[in-house]
XYZ file of C-alpha atoms in Angstrom:
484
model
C -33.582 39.077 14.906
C -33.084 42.509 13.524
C -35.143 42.383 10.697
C -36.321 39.350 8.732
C -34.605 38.844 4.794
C -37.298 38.354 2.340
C -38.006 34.290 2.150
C -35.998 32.915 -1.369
C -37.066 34.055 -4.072
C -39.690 31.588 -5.535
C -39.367 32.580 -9.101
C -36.109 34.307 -10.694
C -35.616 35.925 -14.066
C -34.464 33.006 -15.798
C -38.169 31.311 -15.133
C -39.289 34.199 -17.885
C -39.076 33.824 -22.158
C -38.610 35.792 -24.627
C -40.843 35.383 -27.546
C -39.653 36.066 -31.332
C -41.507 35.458 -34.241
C -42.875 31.957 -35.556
C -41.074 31.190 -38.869
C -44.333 30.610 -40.681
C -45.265 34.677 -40.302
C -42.856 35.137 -43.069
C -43.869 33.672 -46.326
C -42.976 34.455 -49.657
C -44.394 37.060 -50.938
C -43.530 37.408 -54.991
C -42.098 41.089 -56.201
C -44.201 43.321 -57.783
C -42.730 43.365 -61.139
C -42.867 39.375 -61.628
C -45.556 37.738 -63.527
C -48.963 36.794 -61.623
C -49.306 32.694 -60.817
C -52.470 32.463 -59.297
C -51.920 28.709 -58.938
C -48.767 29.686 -57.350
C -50.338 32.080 -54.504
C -53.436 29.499 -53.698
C -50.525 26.402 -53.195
C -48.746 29.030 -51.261
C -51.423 30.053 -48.759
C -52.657 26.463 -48.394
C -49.076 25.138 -47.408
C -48.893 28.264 -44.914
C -51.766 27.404 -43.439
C -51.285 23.807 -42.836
C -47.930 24.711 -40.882
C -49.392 27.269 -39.203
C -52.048 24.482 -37.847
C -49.429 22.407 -37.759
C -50.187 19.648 -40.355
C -46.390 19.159 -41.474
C -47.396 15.918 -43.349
C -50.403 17.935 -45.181
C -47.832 20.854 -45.942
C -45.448 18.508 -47.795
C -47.782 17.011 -50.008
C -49.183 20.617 -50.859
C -45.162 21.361 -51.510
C -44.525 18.318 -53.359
C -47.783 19.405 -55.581
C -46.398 23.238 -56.353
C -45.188 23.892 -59.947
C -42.614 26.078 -59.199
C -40.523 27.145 -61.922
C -37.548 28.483 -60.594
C -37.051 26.549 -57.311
C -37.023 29.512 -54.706
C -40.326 28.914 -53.490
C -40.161 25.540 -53.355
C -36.763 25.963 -51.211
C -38.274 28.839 -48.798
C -41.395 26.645 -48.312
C -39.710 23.565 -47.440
C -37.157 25.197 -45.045
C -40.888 26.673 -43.215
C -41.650 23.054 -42.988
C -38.081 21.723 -41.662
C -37.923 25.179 -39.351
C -41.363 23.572 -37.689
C -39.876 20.357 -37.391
C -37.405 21.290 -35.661
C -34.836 20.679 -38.207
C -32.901 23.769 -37.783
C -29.873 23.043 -39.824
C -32.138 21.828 -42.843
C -33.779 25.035 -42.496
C -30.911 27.062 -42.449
C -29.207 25.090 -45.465
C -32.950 25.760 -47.068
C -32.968 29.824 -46.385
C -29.511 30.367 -47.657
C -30.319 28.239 -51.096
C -32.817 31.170 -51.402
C -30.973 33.633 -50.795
C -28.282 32.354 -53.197
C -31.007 32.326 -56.022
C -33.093 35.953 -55.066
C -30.187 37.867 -53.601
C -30.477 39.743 -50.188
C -33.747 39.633 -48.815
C -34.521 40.629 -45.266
C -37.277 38.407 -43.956
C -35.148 35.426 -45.814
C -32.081 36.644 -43.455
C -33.780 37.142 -40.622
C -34.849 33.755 -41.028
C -31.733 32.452 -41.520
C -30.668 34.101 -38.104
C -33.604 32.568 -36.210
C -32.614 28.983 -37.448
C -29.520 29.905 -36.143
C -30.745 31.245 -32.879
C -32.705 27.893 -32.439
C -29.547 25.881 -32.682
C -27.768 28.074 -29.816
C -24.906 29.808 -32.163
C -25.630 33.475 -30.488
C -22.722 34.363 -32.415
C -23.552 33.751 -35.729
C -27.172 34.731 -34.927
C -26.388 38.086 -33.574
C -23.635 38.421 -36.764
C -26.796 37.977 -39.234
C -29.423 40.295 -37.027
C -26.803 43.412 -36.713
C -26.025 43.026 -40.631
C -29.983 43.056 -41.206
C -30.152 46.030 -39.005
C -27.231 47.583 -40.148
C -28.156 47.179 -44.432
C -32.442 48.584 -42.915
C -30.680 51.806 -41.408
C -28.528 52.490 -45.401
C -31.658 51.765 -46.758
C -33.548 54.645 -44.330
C -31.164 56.489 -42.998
C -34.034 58.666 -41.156
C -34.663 55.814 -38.857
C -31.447 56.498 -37.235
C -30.143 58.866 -34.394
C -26.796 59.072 -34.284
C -24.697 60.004 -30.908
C -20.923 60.703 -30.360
C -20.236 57.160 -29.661
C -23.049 55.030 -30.893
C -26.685 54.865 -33.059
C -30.235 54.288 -31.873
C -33.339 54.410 -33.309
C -35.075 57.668 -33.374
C -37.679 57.766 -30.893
C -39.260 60.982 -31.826
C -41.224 60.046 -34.564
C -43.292 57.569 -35.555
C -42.387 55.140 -38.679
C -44.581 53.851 -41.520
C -45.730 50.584 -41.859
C -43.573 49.957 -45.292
C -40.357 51.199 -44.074
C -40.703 48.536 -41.250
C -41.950 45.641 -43.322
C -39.820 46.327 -46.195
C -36.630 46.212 -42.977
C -37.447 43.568 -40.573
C -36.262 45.597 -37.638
C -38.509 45.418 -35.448
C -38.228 41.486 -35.916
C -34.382 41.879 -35.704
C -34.530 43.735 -32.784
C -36.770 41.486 -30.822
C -34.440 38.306 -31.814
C -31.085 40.552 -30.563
C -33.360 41.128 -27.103
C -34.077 37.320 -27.067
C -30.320 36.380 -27.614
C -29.181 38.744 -25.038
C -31.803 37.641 -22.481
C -30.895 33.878 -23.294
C -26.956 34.827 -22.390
C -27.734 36.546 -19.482
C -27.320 40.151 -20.475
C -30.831 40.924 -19.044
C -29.935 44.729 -19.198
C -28.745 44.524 -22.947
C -32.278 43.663 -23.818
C -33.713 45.879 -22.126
C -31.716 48.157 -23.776
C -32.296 46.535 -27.328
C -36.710 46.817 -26.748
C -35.874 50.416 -25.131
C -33.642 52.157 -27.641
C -32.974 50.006 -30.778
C -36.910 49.696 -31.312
C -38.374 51.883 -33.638
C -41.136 54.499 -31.986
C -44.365 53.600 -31.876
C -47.570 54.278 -30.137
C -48.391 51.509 -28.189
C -51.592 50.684 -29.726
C -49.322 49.785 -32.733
C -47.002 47.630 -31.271
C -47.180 44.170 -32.875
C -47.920 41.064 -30.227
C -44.108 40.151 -29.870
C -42.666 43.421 -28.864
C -45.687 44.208 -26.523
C -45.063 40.678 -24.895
C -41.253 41.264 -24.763
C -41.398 44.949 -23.909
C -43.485 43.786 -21.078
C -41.342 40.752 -19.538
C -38.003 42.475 -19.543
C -38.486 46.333 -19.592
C -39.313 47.512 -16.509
C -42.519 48.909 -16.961
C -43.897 48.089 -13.395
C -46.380 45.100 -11.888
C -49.502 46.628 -13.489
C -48.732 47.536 -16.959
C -46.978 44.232 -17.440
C -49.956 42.013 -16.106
C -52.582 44.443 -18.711
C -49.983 43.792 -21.243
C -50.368 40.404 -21.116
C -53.504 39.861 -20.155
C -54.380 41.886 -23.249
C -52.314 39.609 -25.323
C -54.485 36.163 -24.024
C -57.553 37.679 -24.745
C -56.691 39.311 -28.068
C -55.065 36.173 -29.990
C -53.093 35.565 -32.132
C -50.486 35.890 -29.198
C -46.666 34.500 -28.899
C -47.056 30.998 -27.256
C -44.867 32.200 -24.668
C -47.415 34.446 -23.072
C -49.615 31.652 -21.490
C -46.659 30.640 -18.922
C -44.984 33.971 -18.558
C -48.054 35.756 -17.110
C -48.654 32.191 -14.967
C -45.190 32.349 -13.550
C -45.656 35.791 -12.828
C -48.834 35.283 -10.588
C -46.763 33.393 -8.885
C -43.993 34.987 -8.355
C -46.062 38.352 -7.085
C -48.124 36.191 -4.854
C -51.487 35.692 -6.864
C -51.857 32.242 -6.510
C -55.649 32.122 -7.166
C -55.385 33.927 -10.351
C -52.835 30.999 -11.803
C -55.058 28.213 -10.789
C -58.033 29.897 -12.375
C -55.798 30.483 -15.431
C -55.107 26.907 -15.469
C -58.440 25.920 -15.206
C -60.282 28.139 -17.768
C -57.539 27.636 -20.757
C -57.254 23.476 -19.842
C -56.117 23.460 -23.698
C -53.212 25.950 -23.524
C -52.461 24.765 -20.648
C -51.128 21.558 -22.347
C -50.597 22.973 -25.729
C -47.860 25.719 -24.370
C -46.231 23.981 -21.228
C -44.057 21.826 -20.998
C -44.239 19.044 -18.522
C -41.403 20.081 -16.129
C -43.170 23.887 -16.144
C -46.520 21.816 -15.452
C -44.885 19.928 -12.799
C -43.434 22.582 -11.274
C -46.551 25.312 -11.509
C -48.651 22.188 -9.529
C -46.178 21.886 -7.298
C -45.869 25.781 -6.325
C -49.746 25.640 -6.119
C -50.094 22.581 -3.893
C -47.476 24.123 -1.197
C -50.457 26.862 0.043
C -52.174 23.722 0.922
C -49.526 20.809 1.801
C -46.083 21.814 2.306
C -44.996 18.675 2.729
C -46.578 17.346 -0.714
C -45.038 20.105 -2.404
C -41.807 19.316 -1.275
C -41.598 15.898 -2.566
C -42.926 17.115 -5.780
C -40.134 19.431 -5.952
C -37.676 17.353 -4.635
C -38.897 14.939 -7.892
C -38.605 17.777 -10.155
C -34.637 18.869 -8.961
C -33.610 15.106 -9.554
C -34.754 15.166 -12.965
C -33.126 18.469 -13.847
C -30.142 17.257 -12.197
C -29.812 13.679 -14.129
C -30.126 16.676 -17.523
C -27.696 18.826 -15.804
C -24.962 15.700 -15.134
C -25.870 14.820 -18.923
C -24.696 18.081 -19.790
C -22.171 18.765 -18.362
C -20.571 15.253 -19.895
C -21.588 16.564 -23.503
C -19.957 19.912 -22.769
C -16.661 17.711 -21.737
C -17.001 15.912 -25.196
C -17.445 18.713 -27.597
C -14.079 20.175 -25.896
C -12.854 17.416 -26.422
C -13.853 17.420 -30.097
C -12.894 21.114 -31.037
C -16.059 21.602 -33.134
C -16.928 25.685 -31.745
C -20.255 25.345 -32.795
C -21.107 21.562 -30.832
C -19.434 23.320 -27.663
C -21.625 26.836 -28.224
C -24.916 24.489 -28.143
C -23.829 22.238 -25.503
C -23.071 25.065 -23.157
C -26.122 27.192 -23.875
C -28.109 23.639 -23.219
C -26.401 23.030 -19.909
C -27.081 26.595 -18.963
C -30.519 26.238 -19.578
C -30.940 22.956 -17.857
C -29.028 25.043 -14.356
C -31.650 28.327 -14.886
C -34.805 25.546 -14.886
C -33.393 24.552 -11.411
C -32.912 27.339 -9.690
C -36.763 28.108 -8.925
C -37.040 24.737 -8.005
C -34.374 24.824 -5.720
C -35.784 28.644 -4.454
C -39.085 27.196 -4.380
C -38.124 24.732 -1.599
C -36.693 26.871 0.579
C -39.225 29.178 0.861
C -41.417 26.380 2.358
C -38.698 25.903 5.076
C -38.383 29.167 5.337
C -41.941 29.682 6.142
C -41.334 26.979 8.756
C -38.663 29.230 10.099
C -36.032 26.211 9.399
C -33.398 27.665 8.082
C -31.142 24.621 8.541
C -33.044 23.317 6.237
C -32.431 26.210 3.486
C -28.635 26.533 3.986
C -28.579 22.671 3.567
C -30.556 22.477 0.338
C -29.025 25.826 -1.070
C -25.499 24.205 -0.051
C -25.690 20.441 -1.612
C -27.609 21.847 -4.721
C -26.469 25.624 -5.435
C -23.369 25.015 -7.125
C -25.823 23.979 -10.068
C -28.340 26.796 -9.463
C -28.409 29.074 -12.996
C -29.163 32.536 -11.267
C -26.233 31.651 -8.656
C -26.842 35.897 -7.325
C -30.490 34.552 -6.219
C -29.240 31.092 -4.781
C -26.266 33.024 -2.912
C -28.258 35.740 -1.464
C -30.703 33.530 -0.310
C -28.170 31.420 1.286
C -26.886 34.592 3.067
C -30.157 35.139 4.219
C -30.552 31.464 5.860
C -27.031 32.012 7.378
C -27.937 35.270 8.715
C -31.316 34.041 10.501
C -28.835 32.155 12.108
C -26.970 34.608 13.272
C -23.588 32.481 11.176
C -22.908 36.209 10.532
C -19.035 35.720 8.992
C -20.859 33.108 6.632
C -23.468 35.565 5.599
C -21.279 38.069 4.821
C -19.431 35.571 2.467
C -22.426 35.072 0.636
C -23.322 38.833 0.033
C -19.692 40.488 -0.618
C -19.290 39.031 -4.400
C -22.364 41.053 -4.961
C -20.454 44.394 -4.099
C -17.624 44.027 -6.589
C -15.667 47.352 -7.680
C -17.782 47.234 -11.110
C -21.109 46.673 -9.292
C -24.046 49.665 -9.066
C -24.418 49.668 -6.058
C -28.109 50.732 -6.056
C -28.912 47.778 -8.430
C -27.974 45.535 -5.332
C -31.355 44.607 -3.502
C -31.213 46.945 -0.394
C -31.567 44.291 2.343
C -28.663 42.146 1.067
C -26.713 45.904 1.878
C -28.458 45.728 4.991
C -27.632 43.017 6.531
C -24.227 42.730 4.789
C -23.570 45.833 6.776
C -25.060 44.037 9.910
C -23.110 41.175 10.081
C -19.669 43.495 9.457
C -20.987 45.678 12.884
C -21.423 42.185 14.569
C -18.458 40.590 13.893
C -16.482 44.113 14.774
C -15.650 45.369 11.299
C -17.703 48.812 12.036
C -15.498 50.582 9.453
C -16.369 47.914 6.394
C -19.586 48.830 7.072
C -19.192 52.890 6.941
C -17.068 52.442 3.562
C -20.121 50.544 2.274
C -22.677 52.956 3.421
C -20.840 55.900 1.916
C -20.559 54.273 -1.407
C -24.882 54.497 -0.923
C -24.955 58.117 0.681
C -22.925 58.971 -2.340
C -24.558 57.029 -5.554
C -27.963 58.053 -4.046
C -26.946 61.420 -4.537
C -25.378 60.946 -7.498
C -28.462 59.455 -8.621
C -30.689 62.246 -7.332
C -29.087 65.023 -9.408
C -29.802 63.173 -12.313
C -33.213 61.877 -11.802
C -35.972 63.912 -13.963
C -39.097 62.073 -13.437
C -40.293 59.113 -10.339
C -39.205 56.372 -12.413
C -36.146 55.934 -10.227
C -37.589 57.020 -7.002
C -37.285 53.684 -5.484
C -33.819 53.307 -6.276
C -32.885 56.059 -3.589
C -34.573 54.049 -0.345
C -30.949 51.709 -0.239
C -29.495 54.151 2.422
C -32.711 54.354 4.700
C -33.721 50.521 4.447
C -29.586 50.273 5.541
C -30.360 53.052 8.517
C -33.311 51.117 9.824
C -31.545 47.776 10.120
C -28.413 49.398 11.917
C -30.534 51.431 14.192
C -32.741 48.341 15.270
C -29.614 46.247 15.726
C -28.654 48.855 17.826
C -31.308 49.563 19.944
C -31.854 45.752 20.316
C -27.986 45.795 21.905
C -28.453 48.399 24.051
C -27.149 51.360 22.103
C -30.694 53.048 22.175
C -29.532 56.166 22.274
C -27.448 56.085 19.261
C -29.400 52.986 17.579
């Protein structure tokens, strides 16, 4: 063996959420010039806090109490209560009766955006959030730095607390990063919680964009664990905080630290998972101990997300069938989700057999199964890697070329998949494949180099020697010593 791939990937990107804002956050609040109703406020605050605790039944007999003159309260309230419910299109319906009666609010928009968020139409959702931005930047023009081709935010100074309260950007930005992450455009929200965000210090960041500029920016292993550690010991916190820094002890290795997470926060534990993420966390957990266990819990866990993925697939075929844009939006975002949840299952596996150096074992599980694995770059690559252990070089290769498409940065590719792609070319006598694809490195690395004014990007210019060392031991393991 020349040098040993990395075992699959036990957790991909797709295990991690984005958080936005709870819908009860944003209550009504009545304009300064309108005439005090105490009465008003207390029913108000008592019906907030009974969703917020989540007495639903409690909040609609405080609602059906109110004495509200006009309506618009009673219509924002009850769409809080239906958002909560889960009835997203009552919500919506709700929101926009609001918004008929008080004219253009933000928070009543944004709202309106997030009910549409929660019933998959991205579209529509990301229509609403870039007109909220768009009519917060008219409004405070300062906010904005223009460039010959686009508009961020200005990151040079910091904002007031009004001018972002009185926008909802920072809300709308956060829900853009969320509906971008959900699509797949990881690097779009990144983007979005990078640039779009107004400045602040980071001792004023709110809970959501810390938690979201932690998961998805790349801020490095540390800083996102003290991010969210911070977060669980400073609540209120998103809900999605509990499993994002669990799956991320486990994806870096720290498999102590998630079972005493589990075991000191029993109650989050099942307030904020759900029961495949429980069954999969115990199942990740019991593999240090019993491989074999683990693998029939995970072998449980892929059938069930399979049976959903079958299902959805058949309710994709029938809202084609029925025309309706919105049914097919929904079903396909739900059938995407369903493939994403089985990918670090299916990872999860093989890196047992991988640690059992059977690699049969991998390429058949990554073979019958990957066609339905979300994060099909993970499942391929680690297919390539089971191949090339092998030594089924052709087959490897055929895993790792889609990677290395005209369009692709090349230093965003992991460097061993470049590695041993170039590998299995020299072994199966296509020496010059190989050269083309190491120049295309040599040559963004110093690209890259020029333009590289601080150590952030440092490790992006280690493709060409991680390529170097591979060839060189392959080499010197064939004889070629000399030149190896």
């Amino acid at each position: 063996r020349y040098v040993e791939p990395p075992p699959p990937s036990s957790l991909v990107y797709s295990s991690v959420f984005l958080a936005c804002h709870p819908i009860y956050l944003f209550l009504y609040t009545p304009s300064r010039d309108c005439s005090p109703d105490l009465d008003g406020h207390r029913i108000e605050i008592l019906r907030a806090a009974k969703v917020a605790a989540n007495d639903l039944i409690g909040a609609r007999k405080v609602l059906d109490s109110s004495r509200d003159r006009d309506g618009s309260k009673s219509l924002i309230s009850s769409a809080s209560i239906a958002f909560k419910e889960g009835a997203y299109d009552e919500a919506f319906s709700g929101y926009s009766a609001a918004l008929d009666k008080l004219g253009f609010r933000p928070d009543l928009a944004y709202n309106q955006a997030l009910c549409l968020y929660r019933m998959k139409q991205h579209d529509q959702a990301l229509e609403k959030i870039l007109g909220l931005i768009s009519r917060g930047l008219e409004k405070y023009p300062e906010l904005m730095e223009m460039t010959s081709d686009s508009f961020s935010m200005n990151q040079t100074q910091p904002y007031s607390t009004a001018q972002l309260r009185a926008t909802y950007l920072v809300e709308a930005c956060n829900l853009k990063a969320a509906i971008e992450f959900d699509v797949g455009n990881v690097a779009a929200a990144a983007a979005t919680l990078s640039q779009m965000l107004p400045y602040r210090s980071e001792q004023d960041l709110d809970a959501v964009t810390l938690h979201n500029q932690a998961v998805i920016v790349d801020v490095g292993e540390d800083a996102t664990f003290r991010k969210l550690q911070f977060l669980l010991s400073n609540p209120p916190f998103p809900p999605e905080t509990f499993a994002n820094i669990l799956l991320l002890y486990l994806r870096h290795g720290y498999e102590d630290l998630a079972s005493d997470l589990l075991a000191d926060d029993t109650q989050m534990t099942y307030d904020l998972l759900s029961q495949e993420l429980c069954q999969y966390v115990d199942a990740f957990l019991l593999a240090t101990t019993s491989p074999d266990d683990a693998l029939t819990a995970f072998d449980a866990l892929s059938r069930q997300i399979l049976q959903r993925i079958h299902k959805g697939v058949k309710v994709v075929s029938e809202a084609e069938a029925s025309g309706n844009a919105n049914a097919i939006t929904a079903a396909n975002a739900d059938l995407r989700h369903a493939m994403n949840e089985l990918a670090p299952v299916l990872l999860s596996m093989g890196k047992i057999h991988w640690e059992a150096s059977d690699y049969q074992a991998v390429e058949s599980l990554l073979r019958k199964s990957g066609e339905y694995c979300g994060d099909g770059n993970a499942c391929a690559i680690s297919l390539g890697h089971a191949y090339f252990m092998q030594n089924k070089f052709r087959e490897a290769a055929l895993c790792y070329e889609p990677l290395v498409s005209d369009d692709a940065a090349i230093l965003d590719i992991p460097p061993i998949v470049l590695a041993n792609l170039c590998a299995s070319y020299v072994l199966t006598d296509r020496n010059e494949t190989a050269e083309e694809i190491m120049a295309l490195v040599e040559k963004a690395e110093d690209a890259a180099a020029s333009s590289v004014n601080d150590d952030c990007n440092n490790g992006r210019l280690l493709h060409g020697a991680i390529i170097n060392l591979v060839i060189g031991t392959l080499y010197c393991q064939r004889g070629g010593v000399d030149f190896g």
